[in-house]
Short mmCIF file of C-alpha atoms in Angstrom, two decimals:
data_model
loop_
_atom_site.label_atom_id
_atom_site.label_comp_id
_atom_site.label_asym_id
_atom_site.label_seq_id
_atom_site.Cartn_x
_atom_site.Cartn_y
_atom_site.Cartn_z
CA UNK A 25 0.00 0.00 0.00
CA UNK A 26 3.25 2.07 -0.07
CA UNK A 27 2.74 3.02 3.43
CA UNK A 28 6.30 3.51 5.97
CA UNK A 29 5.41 2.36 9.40
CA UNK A 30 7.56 2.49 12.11
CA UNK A 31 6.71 1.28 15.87
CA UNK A 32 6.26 4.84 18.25
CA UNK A 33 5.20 4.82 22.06
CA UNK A 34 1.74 6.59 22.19
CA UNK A 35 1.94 9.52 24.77
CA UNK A 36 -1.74 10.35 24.55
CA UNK A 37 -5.00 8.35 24.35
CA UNK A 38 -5.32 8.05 20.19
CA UNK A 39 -7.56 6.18 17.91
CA UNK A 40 -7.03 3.57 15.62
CA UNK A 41 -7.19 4.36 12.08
CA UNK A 42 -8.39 0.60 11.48
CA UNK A 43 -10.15 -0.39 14.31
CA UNK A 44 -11.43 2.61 15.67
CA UNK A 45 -10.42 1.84 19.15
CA UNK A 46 -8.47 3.73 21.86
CA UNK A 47 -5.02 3.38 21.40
CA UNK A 48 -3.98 4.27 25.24
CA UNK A 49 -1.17 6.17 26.79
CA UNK A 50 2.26 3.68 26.98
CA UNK A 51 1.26 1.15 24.16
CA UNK A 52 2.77 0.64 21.31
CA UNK A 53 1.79 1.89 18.02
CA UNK A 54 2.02 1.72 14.22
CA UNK A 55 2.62 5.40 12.23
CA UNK A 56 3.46 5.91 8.82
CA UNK A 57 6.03 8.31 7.85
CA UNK A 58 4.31 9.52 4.87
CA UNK A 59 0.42 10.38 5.38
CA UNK A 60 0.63 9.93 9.47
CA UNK A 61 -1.93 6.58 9.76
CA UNK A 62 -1.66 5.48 13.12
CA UNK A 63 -2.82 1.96 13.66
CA UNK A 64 -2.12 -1.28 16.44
CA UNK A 65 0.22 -3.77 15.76
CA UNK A 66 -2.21 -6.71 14.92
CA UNK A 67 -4.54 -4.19 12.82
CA UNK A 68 -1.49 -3.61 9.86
CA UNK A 69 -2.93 -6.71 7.99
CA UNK A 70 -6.42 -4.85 7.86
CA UNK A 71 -4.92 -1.70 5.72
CA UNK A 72 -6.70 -1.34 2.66
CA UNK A 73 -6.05 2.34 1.38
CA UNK A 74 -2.94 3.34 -0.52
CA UNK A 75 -0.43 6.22 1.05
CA UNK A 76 -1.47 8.98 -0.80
CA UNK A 77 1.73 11.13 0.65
CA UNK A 78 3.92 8.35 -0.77
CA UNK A 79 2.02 8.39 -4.22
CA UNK A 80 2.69 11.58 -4.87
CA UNK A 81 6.57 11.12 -4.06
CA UNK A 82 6.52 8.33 -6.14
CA UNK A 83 5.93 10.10 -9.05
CA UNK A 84 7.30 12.74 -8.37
CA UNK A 85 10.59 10.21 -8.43
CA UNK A 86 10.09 8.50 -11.32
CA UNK A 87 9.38 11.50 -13.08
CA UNK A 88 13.29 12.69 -12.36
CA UNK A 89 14.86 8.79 -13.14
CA UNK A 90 16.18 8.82 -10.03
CA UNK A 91 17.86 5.26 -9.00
CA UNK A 92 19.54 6.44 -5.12
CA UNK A 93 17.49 7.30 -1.96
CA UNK A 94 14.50 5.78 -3.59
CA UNK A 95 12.14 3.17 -2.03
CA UNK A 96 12.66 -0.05 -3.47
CA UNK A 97 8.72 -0.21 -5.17
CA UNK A 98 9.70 2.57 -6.86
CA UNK A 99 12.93 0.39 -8.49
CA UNK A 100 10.79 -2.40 -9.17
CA UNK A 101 8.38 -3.76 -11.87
CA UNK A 102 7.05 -6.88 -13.34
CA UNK A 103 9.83 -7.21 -15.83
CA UNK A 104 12.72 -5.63 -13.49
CA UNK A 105 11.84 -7.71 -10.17
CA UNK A 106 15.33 -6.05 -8.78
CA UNK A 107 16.42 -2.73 -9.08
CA UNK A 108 18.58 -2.35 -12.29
CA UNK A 109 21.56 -0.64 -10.43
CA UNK A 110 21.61 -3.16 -7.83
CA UNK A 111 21.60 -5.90 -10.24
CA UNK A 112 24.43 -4.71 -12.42
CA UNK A 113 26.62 -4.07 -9.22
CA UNK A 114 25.82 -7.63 -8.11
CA UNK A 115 26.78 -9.08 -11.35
CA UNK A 116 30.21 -7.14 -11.60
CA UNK A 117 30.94 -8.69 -8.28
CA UNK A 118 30.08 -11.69 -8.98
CA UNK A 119 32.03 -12.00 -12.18
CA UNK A 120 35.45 -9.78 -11.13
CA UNK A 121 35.17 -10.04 -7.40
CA UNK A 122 34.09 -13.19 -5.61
CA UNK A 123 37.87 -14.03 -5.21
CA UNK A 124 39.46 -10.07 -3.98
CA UNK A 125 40.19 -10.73 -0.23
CA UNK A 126 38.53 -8.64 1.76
CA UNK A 127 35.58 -7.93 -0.92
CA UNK A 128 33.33 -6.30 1.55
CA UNK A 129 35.28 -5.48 4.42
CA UNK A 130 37.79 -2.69 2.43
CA UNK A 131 36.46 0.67 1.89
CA UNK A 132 36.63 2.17 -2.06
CA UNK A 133 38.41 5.55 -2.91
CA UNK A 134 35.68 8.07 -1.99
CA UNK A 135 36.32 10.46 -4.82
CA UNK A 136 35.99 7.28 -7.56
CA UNK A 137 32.56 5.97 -5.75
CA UNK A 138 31.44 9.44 -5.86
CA UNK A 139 32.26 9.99 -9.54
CA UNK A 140 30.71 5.92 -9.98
CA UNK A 141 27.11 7.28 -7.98
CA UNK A 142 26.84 10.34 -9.87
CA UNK A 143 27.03 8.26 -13.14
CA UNK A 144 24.93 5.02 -11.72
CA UNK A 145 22.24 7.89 -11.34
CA UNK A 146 22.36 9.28 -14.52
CA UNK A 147 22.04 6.21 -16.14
CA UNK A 148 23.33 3.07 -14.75
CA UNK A 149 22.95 1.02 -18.32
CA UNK A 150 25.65 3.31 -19.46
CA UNK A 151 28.44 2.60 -16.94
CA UNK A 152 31.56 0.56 -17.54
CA UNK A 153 32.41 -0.84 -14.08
CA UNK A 154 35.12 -2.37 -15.34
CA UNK A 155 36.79 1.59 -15.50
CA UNK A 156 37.21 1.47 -11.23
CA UNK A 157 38.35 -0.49 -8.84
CA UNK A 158 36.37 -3.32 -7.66
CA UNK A 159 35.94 -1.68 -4.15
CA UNK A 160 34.42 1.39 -5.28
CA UNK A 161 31.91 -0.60 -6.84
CA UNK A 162 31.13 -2.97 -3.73
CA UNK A 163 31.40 0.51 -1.71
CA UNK A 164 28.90 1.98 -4.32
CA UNK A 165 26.50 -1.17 -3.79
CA UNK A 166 26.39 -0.89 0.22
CA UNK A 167 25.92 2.68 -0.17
CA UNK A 168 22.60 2.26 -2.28
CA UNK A 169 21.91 -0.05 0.72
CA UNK A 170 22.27 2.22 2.72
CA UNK A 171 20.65 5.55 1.47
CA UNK A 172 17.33 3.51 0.94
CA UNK A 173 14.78 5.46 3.17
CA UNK A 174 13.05 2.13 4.25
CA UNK A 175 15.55 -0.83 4.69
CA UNK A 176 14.89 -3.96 2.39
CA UNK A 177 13.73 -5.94 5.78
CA UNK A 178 11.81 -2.76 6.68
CA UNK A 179 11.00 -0.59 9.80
CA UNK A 180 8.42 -2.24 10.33
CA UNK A 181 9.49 -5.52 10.94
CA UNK A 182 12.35 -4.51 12.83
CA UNK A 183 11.20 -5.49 16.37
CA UNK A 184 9.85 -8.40 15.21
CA UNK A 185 12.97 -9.89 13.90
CA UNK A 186 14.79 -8.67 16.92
CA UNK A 187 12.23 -10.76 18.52
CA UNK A 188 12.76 -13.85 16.38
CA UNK A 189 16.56 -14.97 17.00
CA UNK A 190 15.49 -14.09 20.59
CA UNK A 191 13.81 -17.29 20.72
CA UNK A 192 15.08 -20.15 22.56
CA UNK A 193 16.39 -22.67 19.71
CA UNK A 194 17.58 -22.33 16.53
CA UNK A 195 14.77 -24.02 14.48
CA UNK A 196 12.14 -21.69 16.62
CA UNK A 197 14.81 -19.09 15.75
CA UNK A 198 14.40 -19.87 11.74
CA UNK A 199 11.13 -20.10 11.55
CA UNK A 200 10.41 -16.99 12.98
CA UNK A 201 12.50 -15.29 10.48
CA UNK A 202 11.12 -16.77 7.82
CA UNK A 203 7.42 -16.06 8.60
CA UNK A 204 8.49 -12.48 9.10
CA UNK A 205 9.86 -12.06 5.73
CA UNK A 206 6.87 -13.70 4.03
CA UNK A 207 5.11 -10.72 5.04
CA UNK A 208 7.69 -8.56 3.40
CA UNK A 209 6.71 -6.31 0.19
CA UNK A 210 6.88 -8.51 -2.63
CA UNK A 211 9.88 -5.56 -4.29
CA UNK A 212 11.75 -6.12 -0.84
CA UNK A 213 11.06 -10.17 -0.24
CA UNK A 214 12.59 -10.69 -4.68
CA UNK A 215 15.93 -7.83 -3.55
CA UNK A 216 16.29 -9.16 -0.45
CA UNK A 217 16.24 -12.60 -2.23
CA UNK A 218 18.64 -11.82 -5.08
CA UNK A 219 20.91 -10.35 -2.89
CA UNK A 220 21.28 -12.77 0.31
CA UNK A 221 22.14 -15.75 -2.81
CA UNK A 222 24.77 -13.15 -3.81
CA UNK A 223 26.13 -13.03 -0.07
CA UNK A 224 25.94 -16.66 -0.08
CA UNK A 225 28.08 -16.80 -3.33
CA UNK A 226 30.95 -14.80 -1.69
CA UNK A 227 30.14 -16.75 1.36
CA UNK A 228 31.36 -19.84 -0.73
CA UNK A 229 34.62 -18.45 -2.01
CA UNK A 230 35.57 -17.84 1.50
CA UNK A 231 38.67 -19.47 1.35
CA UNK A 232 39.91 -17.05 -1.04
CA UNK A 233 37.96 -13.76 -0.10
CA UNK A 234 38.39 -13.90 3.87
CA UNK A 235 34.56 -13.52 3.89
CA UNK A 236 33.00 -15.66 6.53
CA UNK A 237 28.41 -15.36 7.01
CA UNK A 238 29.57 -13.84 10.22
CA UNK A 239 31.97 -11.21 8.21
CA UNK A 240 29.41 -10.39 5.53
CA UNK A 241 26.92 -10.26 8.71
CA UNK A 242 28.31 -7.85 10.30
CA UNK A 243 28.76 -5.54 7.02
CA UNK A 244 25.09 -5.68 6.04
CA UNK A 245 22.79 -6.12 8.85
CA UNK A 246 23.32 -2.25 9.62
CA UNK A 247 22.56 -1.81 5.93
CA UNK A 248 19.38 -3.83 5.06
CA UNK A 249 18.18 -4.53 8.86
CA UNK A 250 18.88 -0.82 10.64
CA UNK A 251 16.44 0.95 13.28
CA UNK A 252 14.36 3.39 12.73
CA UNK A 253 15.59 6.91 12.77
CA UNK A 254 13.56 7.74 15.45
CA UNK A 255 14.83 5.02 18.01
CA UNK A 256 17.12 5.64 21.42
CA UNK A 257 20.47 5.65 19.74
CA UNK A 258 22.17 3.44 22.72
CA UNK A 259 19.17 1.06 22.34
CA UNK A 260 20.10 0.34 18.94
CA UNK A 261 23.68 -0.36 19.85
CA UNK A 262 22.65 -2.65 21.75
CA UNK A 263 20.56 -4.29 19.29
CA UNK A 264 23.69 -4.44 17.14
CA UNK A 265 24.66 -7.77 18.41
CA UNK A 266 21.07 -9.26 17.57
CA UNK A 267 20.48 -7.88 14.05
CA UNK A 268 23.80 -9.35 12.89
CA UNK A 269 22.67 -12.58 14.28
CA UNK A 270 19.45 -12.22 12.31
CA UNK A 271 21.32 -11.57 9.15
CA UNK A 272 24.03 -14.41 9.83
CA UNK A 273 21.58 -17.17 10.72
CA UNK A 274 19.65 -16.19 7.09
CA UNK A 275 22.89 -16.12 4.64
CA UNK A 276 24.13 -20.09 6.70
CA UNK A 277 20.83 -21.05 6.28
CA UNK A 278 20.76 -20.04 2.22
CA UNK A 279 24.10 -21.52 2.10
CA UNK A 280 22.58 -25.05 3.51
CA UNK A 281 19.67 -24.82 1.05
CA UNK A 282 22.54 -23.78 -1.68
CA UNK A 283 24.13 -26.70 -0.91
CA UNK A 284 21.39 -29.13 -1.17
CA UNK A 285 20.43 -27.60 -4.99
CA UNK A 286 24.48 -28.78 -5.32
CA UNK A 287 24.06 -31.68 -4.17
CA UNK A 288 20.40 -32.30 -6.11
CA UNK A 289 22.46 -31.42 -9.67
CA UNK A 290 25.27 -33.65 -8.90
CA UNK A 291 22.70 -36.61 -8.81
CA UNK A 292 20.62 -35.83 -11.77
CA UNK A 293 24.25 -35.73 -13.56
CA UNK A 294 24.83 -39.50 -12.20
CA UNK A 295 21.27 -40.06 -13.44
CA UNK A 296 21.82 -38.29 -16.97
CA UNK A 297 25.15 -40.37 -17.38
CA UNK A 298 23.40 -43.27 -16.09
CA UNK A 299 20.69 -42.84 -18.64
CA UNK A 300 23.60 -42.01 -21.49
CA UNK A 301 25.27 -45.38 -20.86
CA UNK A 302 22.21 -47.66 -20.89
CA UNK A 303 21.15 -45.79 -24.36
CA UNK A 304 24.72 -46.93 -25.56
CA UNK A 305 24.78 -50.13 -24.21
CA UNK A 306 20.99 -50.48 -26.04
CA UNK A 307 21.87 -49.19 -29.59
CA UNK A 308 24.81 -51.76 -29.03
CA UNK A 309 22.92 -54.38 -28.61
CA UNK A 310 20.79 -53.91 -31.35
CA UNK A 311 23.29 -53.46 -34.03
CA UNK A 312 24.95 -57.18 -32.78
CA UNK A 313 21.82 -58.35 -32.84
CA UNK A 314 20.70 -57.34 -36.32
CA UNK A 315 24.17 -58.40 -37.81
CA UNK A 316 23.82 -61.93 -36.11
CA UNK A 317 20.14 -62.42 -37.18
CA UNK A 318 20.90 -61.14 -40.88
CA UNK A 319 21.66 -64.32 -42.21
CA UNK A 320 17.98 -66.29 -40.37
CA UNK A 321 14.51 -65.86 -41.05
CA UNK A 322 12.76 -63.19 -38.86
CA UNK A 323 10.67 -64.61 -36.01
CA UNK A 324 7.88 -63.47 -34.64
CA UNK A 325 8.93 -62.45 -31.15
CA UNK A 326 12.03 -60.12 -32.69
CA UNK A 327 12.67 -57.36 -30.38
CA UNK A 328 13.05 -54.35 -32.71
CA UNK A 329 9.78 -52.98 -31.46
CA UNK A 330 10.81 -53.26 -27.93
CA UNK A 331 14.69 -52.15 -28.38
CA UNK A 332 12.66 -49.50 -30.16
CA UNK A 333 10.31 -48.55 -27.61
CA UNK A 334 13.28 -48.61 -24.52
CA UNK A 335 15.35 -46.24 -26.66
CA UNK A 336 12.59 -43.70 -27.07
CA UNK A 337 11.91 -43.86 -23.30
CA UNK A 338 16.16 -43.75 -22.28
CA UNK A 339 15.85 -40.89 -24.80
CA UNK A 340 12.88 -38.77 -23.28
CA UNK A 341 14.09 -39.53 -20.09
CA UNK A 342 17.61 -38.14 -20.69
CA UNK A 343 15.59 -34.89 -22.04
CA UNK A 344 13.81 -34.56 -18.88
CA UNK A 345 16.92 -35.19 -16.39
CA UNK A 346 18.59 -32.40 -18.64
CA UNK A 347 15.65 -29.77 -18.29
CA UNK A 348 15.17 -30.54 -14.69
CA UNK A 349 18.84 -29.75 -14.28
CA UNK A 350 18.69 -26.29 -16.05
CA UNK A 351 15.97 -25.52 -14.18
CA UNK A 352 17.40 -26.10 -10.92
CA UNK A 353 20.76 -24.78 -12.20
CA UNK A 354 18.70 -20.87 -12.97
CA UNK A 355 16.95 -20.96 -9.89
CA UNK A 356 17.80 -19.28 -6.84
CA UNK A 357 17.67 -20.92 -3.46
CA UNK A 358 14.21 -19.08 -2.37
CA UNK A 359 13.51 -17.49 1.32
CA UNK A 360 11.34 -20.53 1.93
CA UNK A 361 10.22 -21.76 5.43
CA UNK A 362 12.79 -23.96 6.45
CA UNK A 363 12.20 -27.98 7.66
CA UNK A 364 10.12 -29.35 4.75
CA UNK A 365 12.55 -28.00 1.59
CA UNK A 366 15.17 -30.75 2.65
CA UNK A 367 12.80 -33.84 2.59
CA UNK A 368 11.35 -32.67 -0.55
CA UNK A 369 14.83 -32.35 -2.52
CA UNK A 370 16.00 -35.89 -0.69
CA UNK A 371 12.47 -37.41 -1.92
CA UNK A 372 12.64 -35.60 -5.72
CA UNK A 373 16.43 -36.95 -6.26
CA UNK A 374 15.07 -40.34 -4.27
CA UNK A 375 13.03 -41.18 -6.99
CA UNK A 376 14.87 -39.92 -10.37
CA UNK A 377 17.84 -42.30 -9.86
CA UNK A 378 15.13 -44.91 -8.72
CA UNK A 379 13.30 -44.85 -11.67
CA UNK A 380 16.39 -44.95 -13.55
CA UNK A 381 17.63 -48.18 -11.89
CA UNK A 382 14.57 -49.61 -12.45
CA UNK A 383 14.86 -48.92 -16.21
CA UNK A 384 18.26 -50.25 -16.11
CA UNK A 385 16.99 -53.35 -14.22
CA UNK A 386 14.36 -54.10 -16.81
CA UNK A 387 16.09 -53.38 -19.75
CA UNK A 388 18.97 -55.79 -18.58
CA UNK A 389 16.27 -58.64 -17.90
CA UNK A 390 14.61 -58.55 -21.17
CA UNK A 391 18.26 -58.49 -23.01
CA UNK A 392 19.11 -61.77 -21.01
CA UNK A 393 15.98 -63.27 -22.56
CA UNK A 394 16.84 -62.59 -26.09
#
């Protein structure tokens, strides 16, 4: 609804915006930045009318191309789930930086990342990264972190995930997070997506980059999970400690899920080559078979129709290993709930190397009976 809410402490009796009921002195309350709604906690899901302060910023920023300071919504469309600049910085790092030690923990030269924002706002397409040094550019991408006037995991969730990895286990922990960022805008939940699977890609090259979840952690928690502006300023060093938990325990849990996909595409390629070598070991058979029967009369329980019929199906199923592949292979490890996703990839790769053996088993019968 493009509204900004961030959690006050009501001094005087107020009424809800939603409800209609007395918001009393001491509770806690919901405001928006923009147009000043004032709502409880539990009553946010019952917002139906759009922020008509923020509507007319909106436009007002489009209007001027603007692509810093600008809430994410406003970066964001059907075709361009993530904002163009923070895709193209992603990618550079990705492809020129996943090995630099130190990728995120060195600071850039601040007159190049200056120079580098100035043109990223003009018009980001434009822009060679490859003319500055890799840190301005990671020094670039924390600053549009940074300068976004609502944080990708949002004001108004803050508390709540402060609240979450203050629960006693891990799992509990987890889940908690997880629910919370289901309820995220869907422009924040695909960013925040795209860019925790980048963390988790320099994550991976750790070795070589010095940069442990705990490292990149600490970096960007104060970037995509800060307070409000309005909150006690020694409160939210003290809250320092939890929101880099919150952000740690999210990029080690993406890595785990990362792993898995791994893990899932390593056995579809034993399945694929599987598959190859039976399709081989078929057409084989067949030609030995038709240059030992050339010389005999044709009976009528030849197996060309069947050698026939199990090459199609070796064929179709090497297809479908090889698209299931791809497809796991261009898909990012999503901020799903965590527990059931492992049992589901265990039970998926369970039964395509089944299957296969199965094939294999039959085929091999029927050739002994030949």
């Amino acid at each position: 609804m493009g509204h900004v809410l961030s959690s006050y402490q009501v001094n005087i009796i107020q009424s809800c915006d939603q409800c209609t009921s007395y918001i009393f002195a001491m509770e806690k309350a919901l405001i928006c930045s923009y147009c000043k709604i004032i709502c409880h906690k539990k009553c946010i899901s019952k917002i139906q009318n759009e922020c008509t302060s923020y509507c007319v910023m909106k436009n007002e920023t489009e209007a001027g191309s603007r692509h810093f300071g600008v809430r994410v919504c406003a970066l964001t469309s059907e075709r361009n789930p993530v904002p163009i600049v923070l895709e193209i910085l992603l990618e550079h790092v990705e492809m020129n930086g996943l090995y630099t030690e130190g990728i995120y923990r060195k600071s850039g030269s601040a007159n190049r990342m200056k120079e580098l924002w100035q043109r990223l706002e003009a018009d980001p397409t434009a822009v060679n990264l490859e003319e500055y040094p890799i840190h301005a550019v990671t020094g670039i991408l924390k600053q549009w972190l940074r300068e976004l006037p609502d944080p990708l995991m949002t004001f108004t969730y803050y508390n709540d995930f402060l609240h979450a990895v203050e629960m006693p286990g891990k799992q509990e922990q987890l889940q908690a997070i997880y629910r919370i960022l289901e309820q995220l805008p869907q422009a924040n939940y695909n960013t925040l997506e795209r860019l925790v699977f980048h963390l988790v890609r320099v994550a991976k090259e750790e070795p070589h980059n010095r940069m442990t979840p705990n490292a990149l952690a600490i970096v960007y928690a104060p970037c995509i999970l800060r307070c409000p502006d309005n909150a006690d300023p020694l409160t939210s060093m003290k809250d320092v400690a939890k929101t880099t938990m919150c952000v740690e325990m999210l990029i080690n849990e993406q890595i785990r899920k990362y792993n898995e996909r791994i893990e899932e595409i390593e056995q579809l390629e034993y399945a694929e080559a599987l598959a190859v070598n039976q399709l081989k070991l078929k057409r084989q058979n067949t030609v030995n078979e038709k240059s030992s029967v050339d010389l005999s009369p044709v009976h009528e329980d030849s197996p060309t129709d069947s050698d026939i019929e199990a090459e199609k199906t070796l064929m179709e199923r090497i297809k479908s290993i090889k698209e299931e592949k791809e497809e796991i292979v261009y898909r990012l490890p999503e901020l799903e709930q965590p527990g059931s996703d492992q049992e589901n990839l265990d039970s998926e790769a369970s039964l395509s190397t089944e299957s296969l053996l199965d094939e294999r088993t039959g085929i091999l019968d029927s050739e002994g009976q030949y």
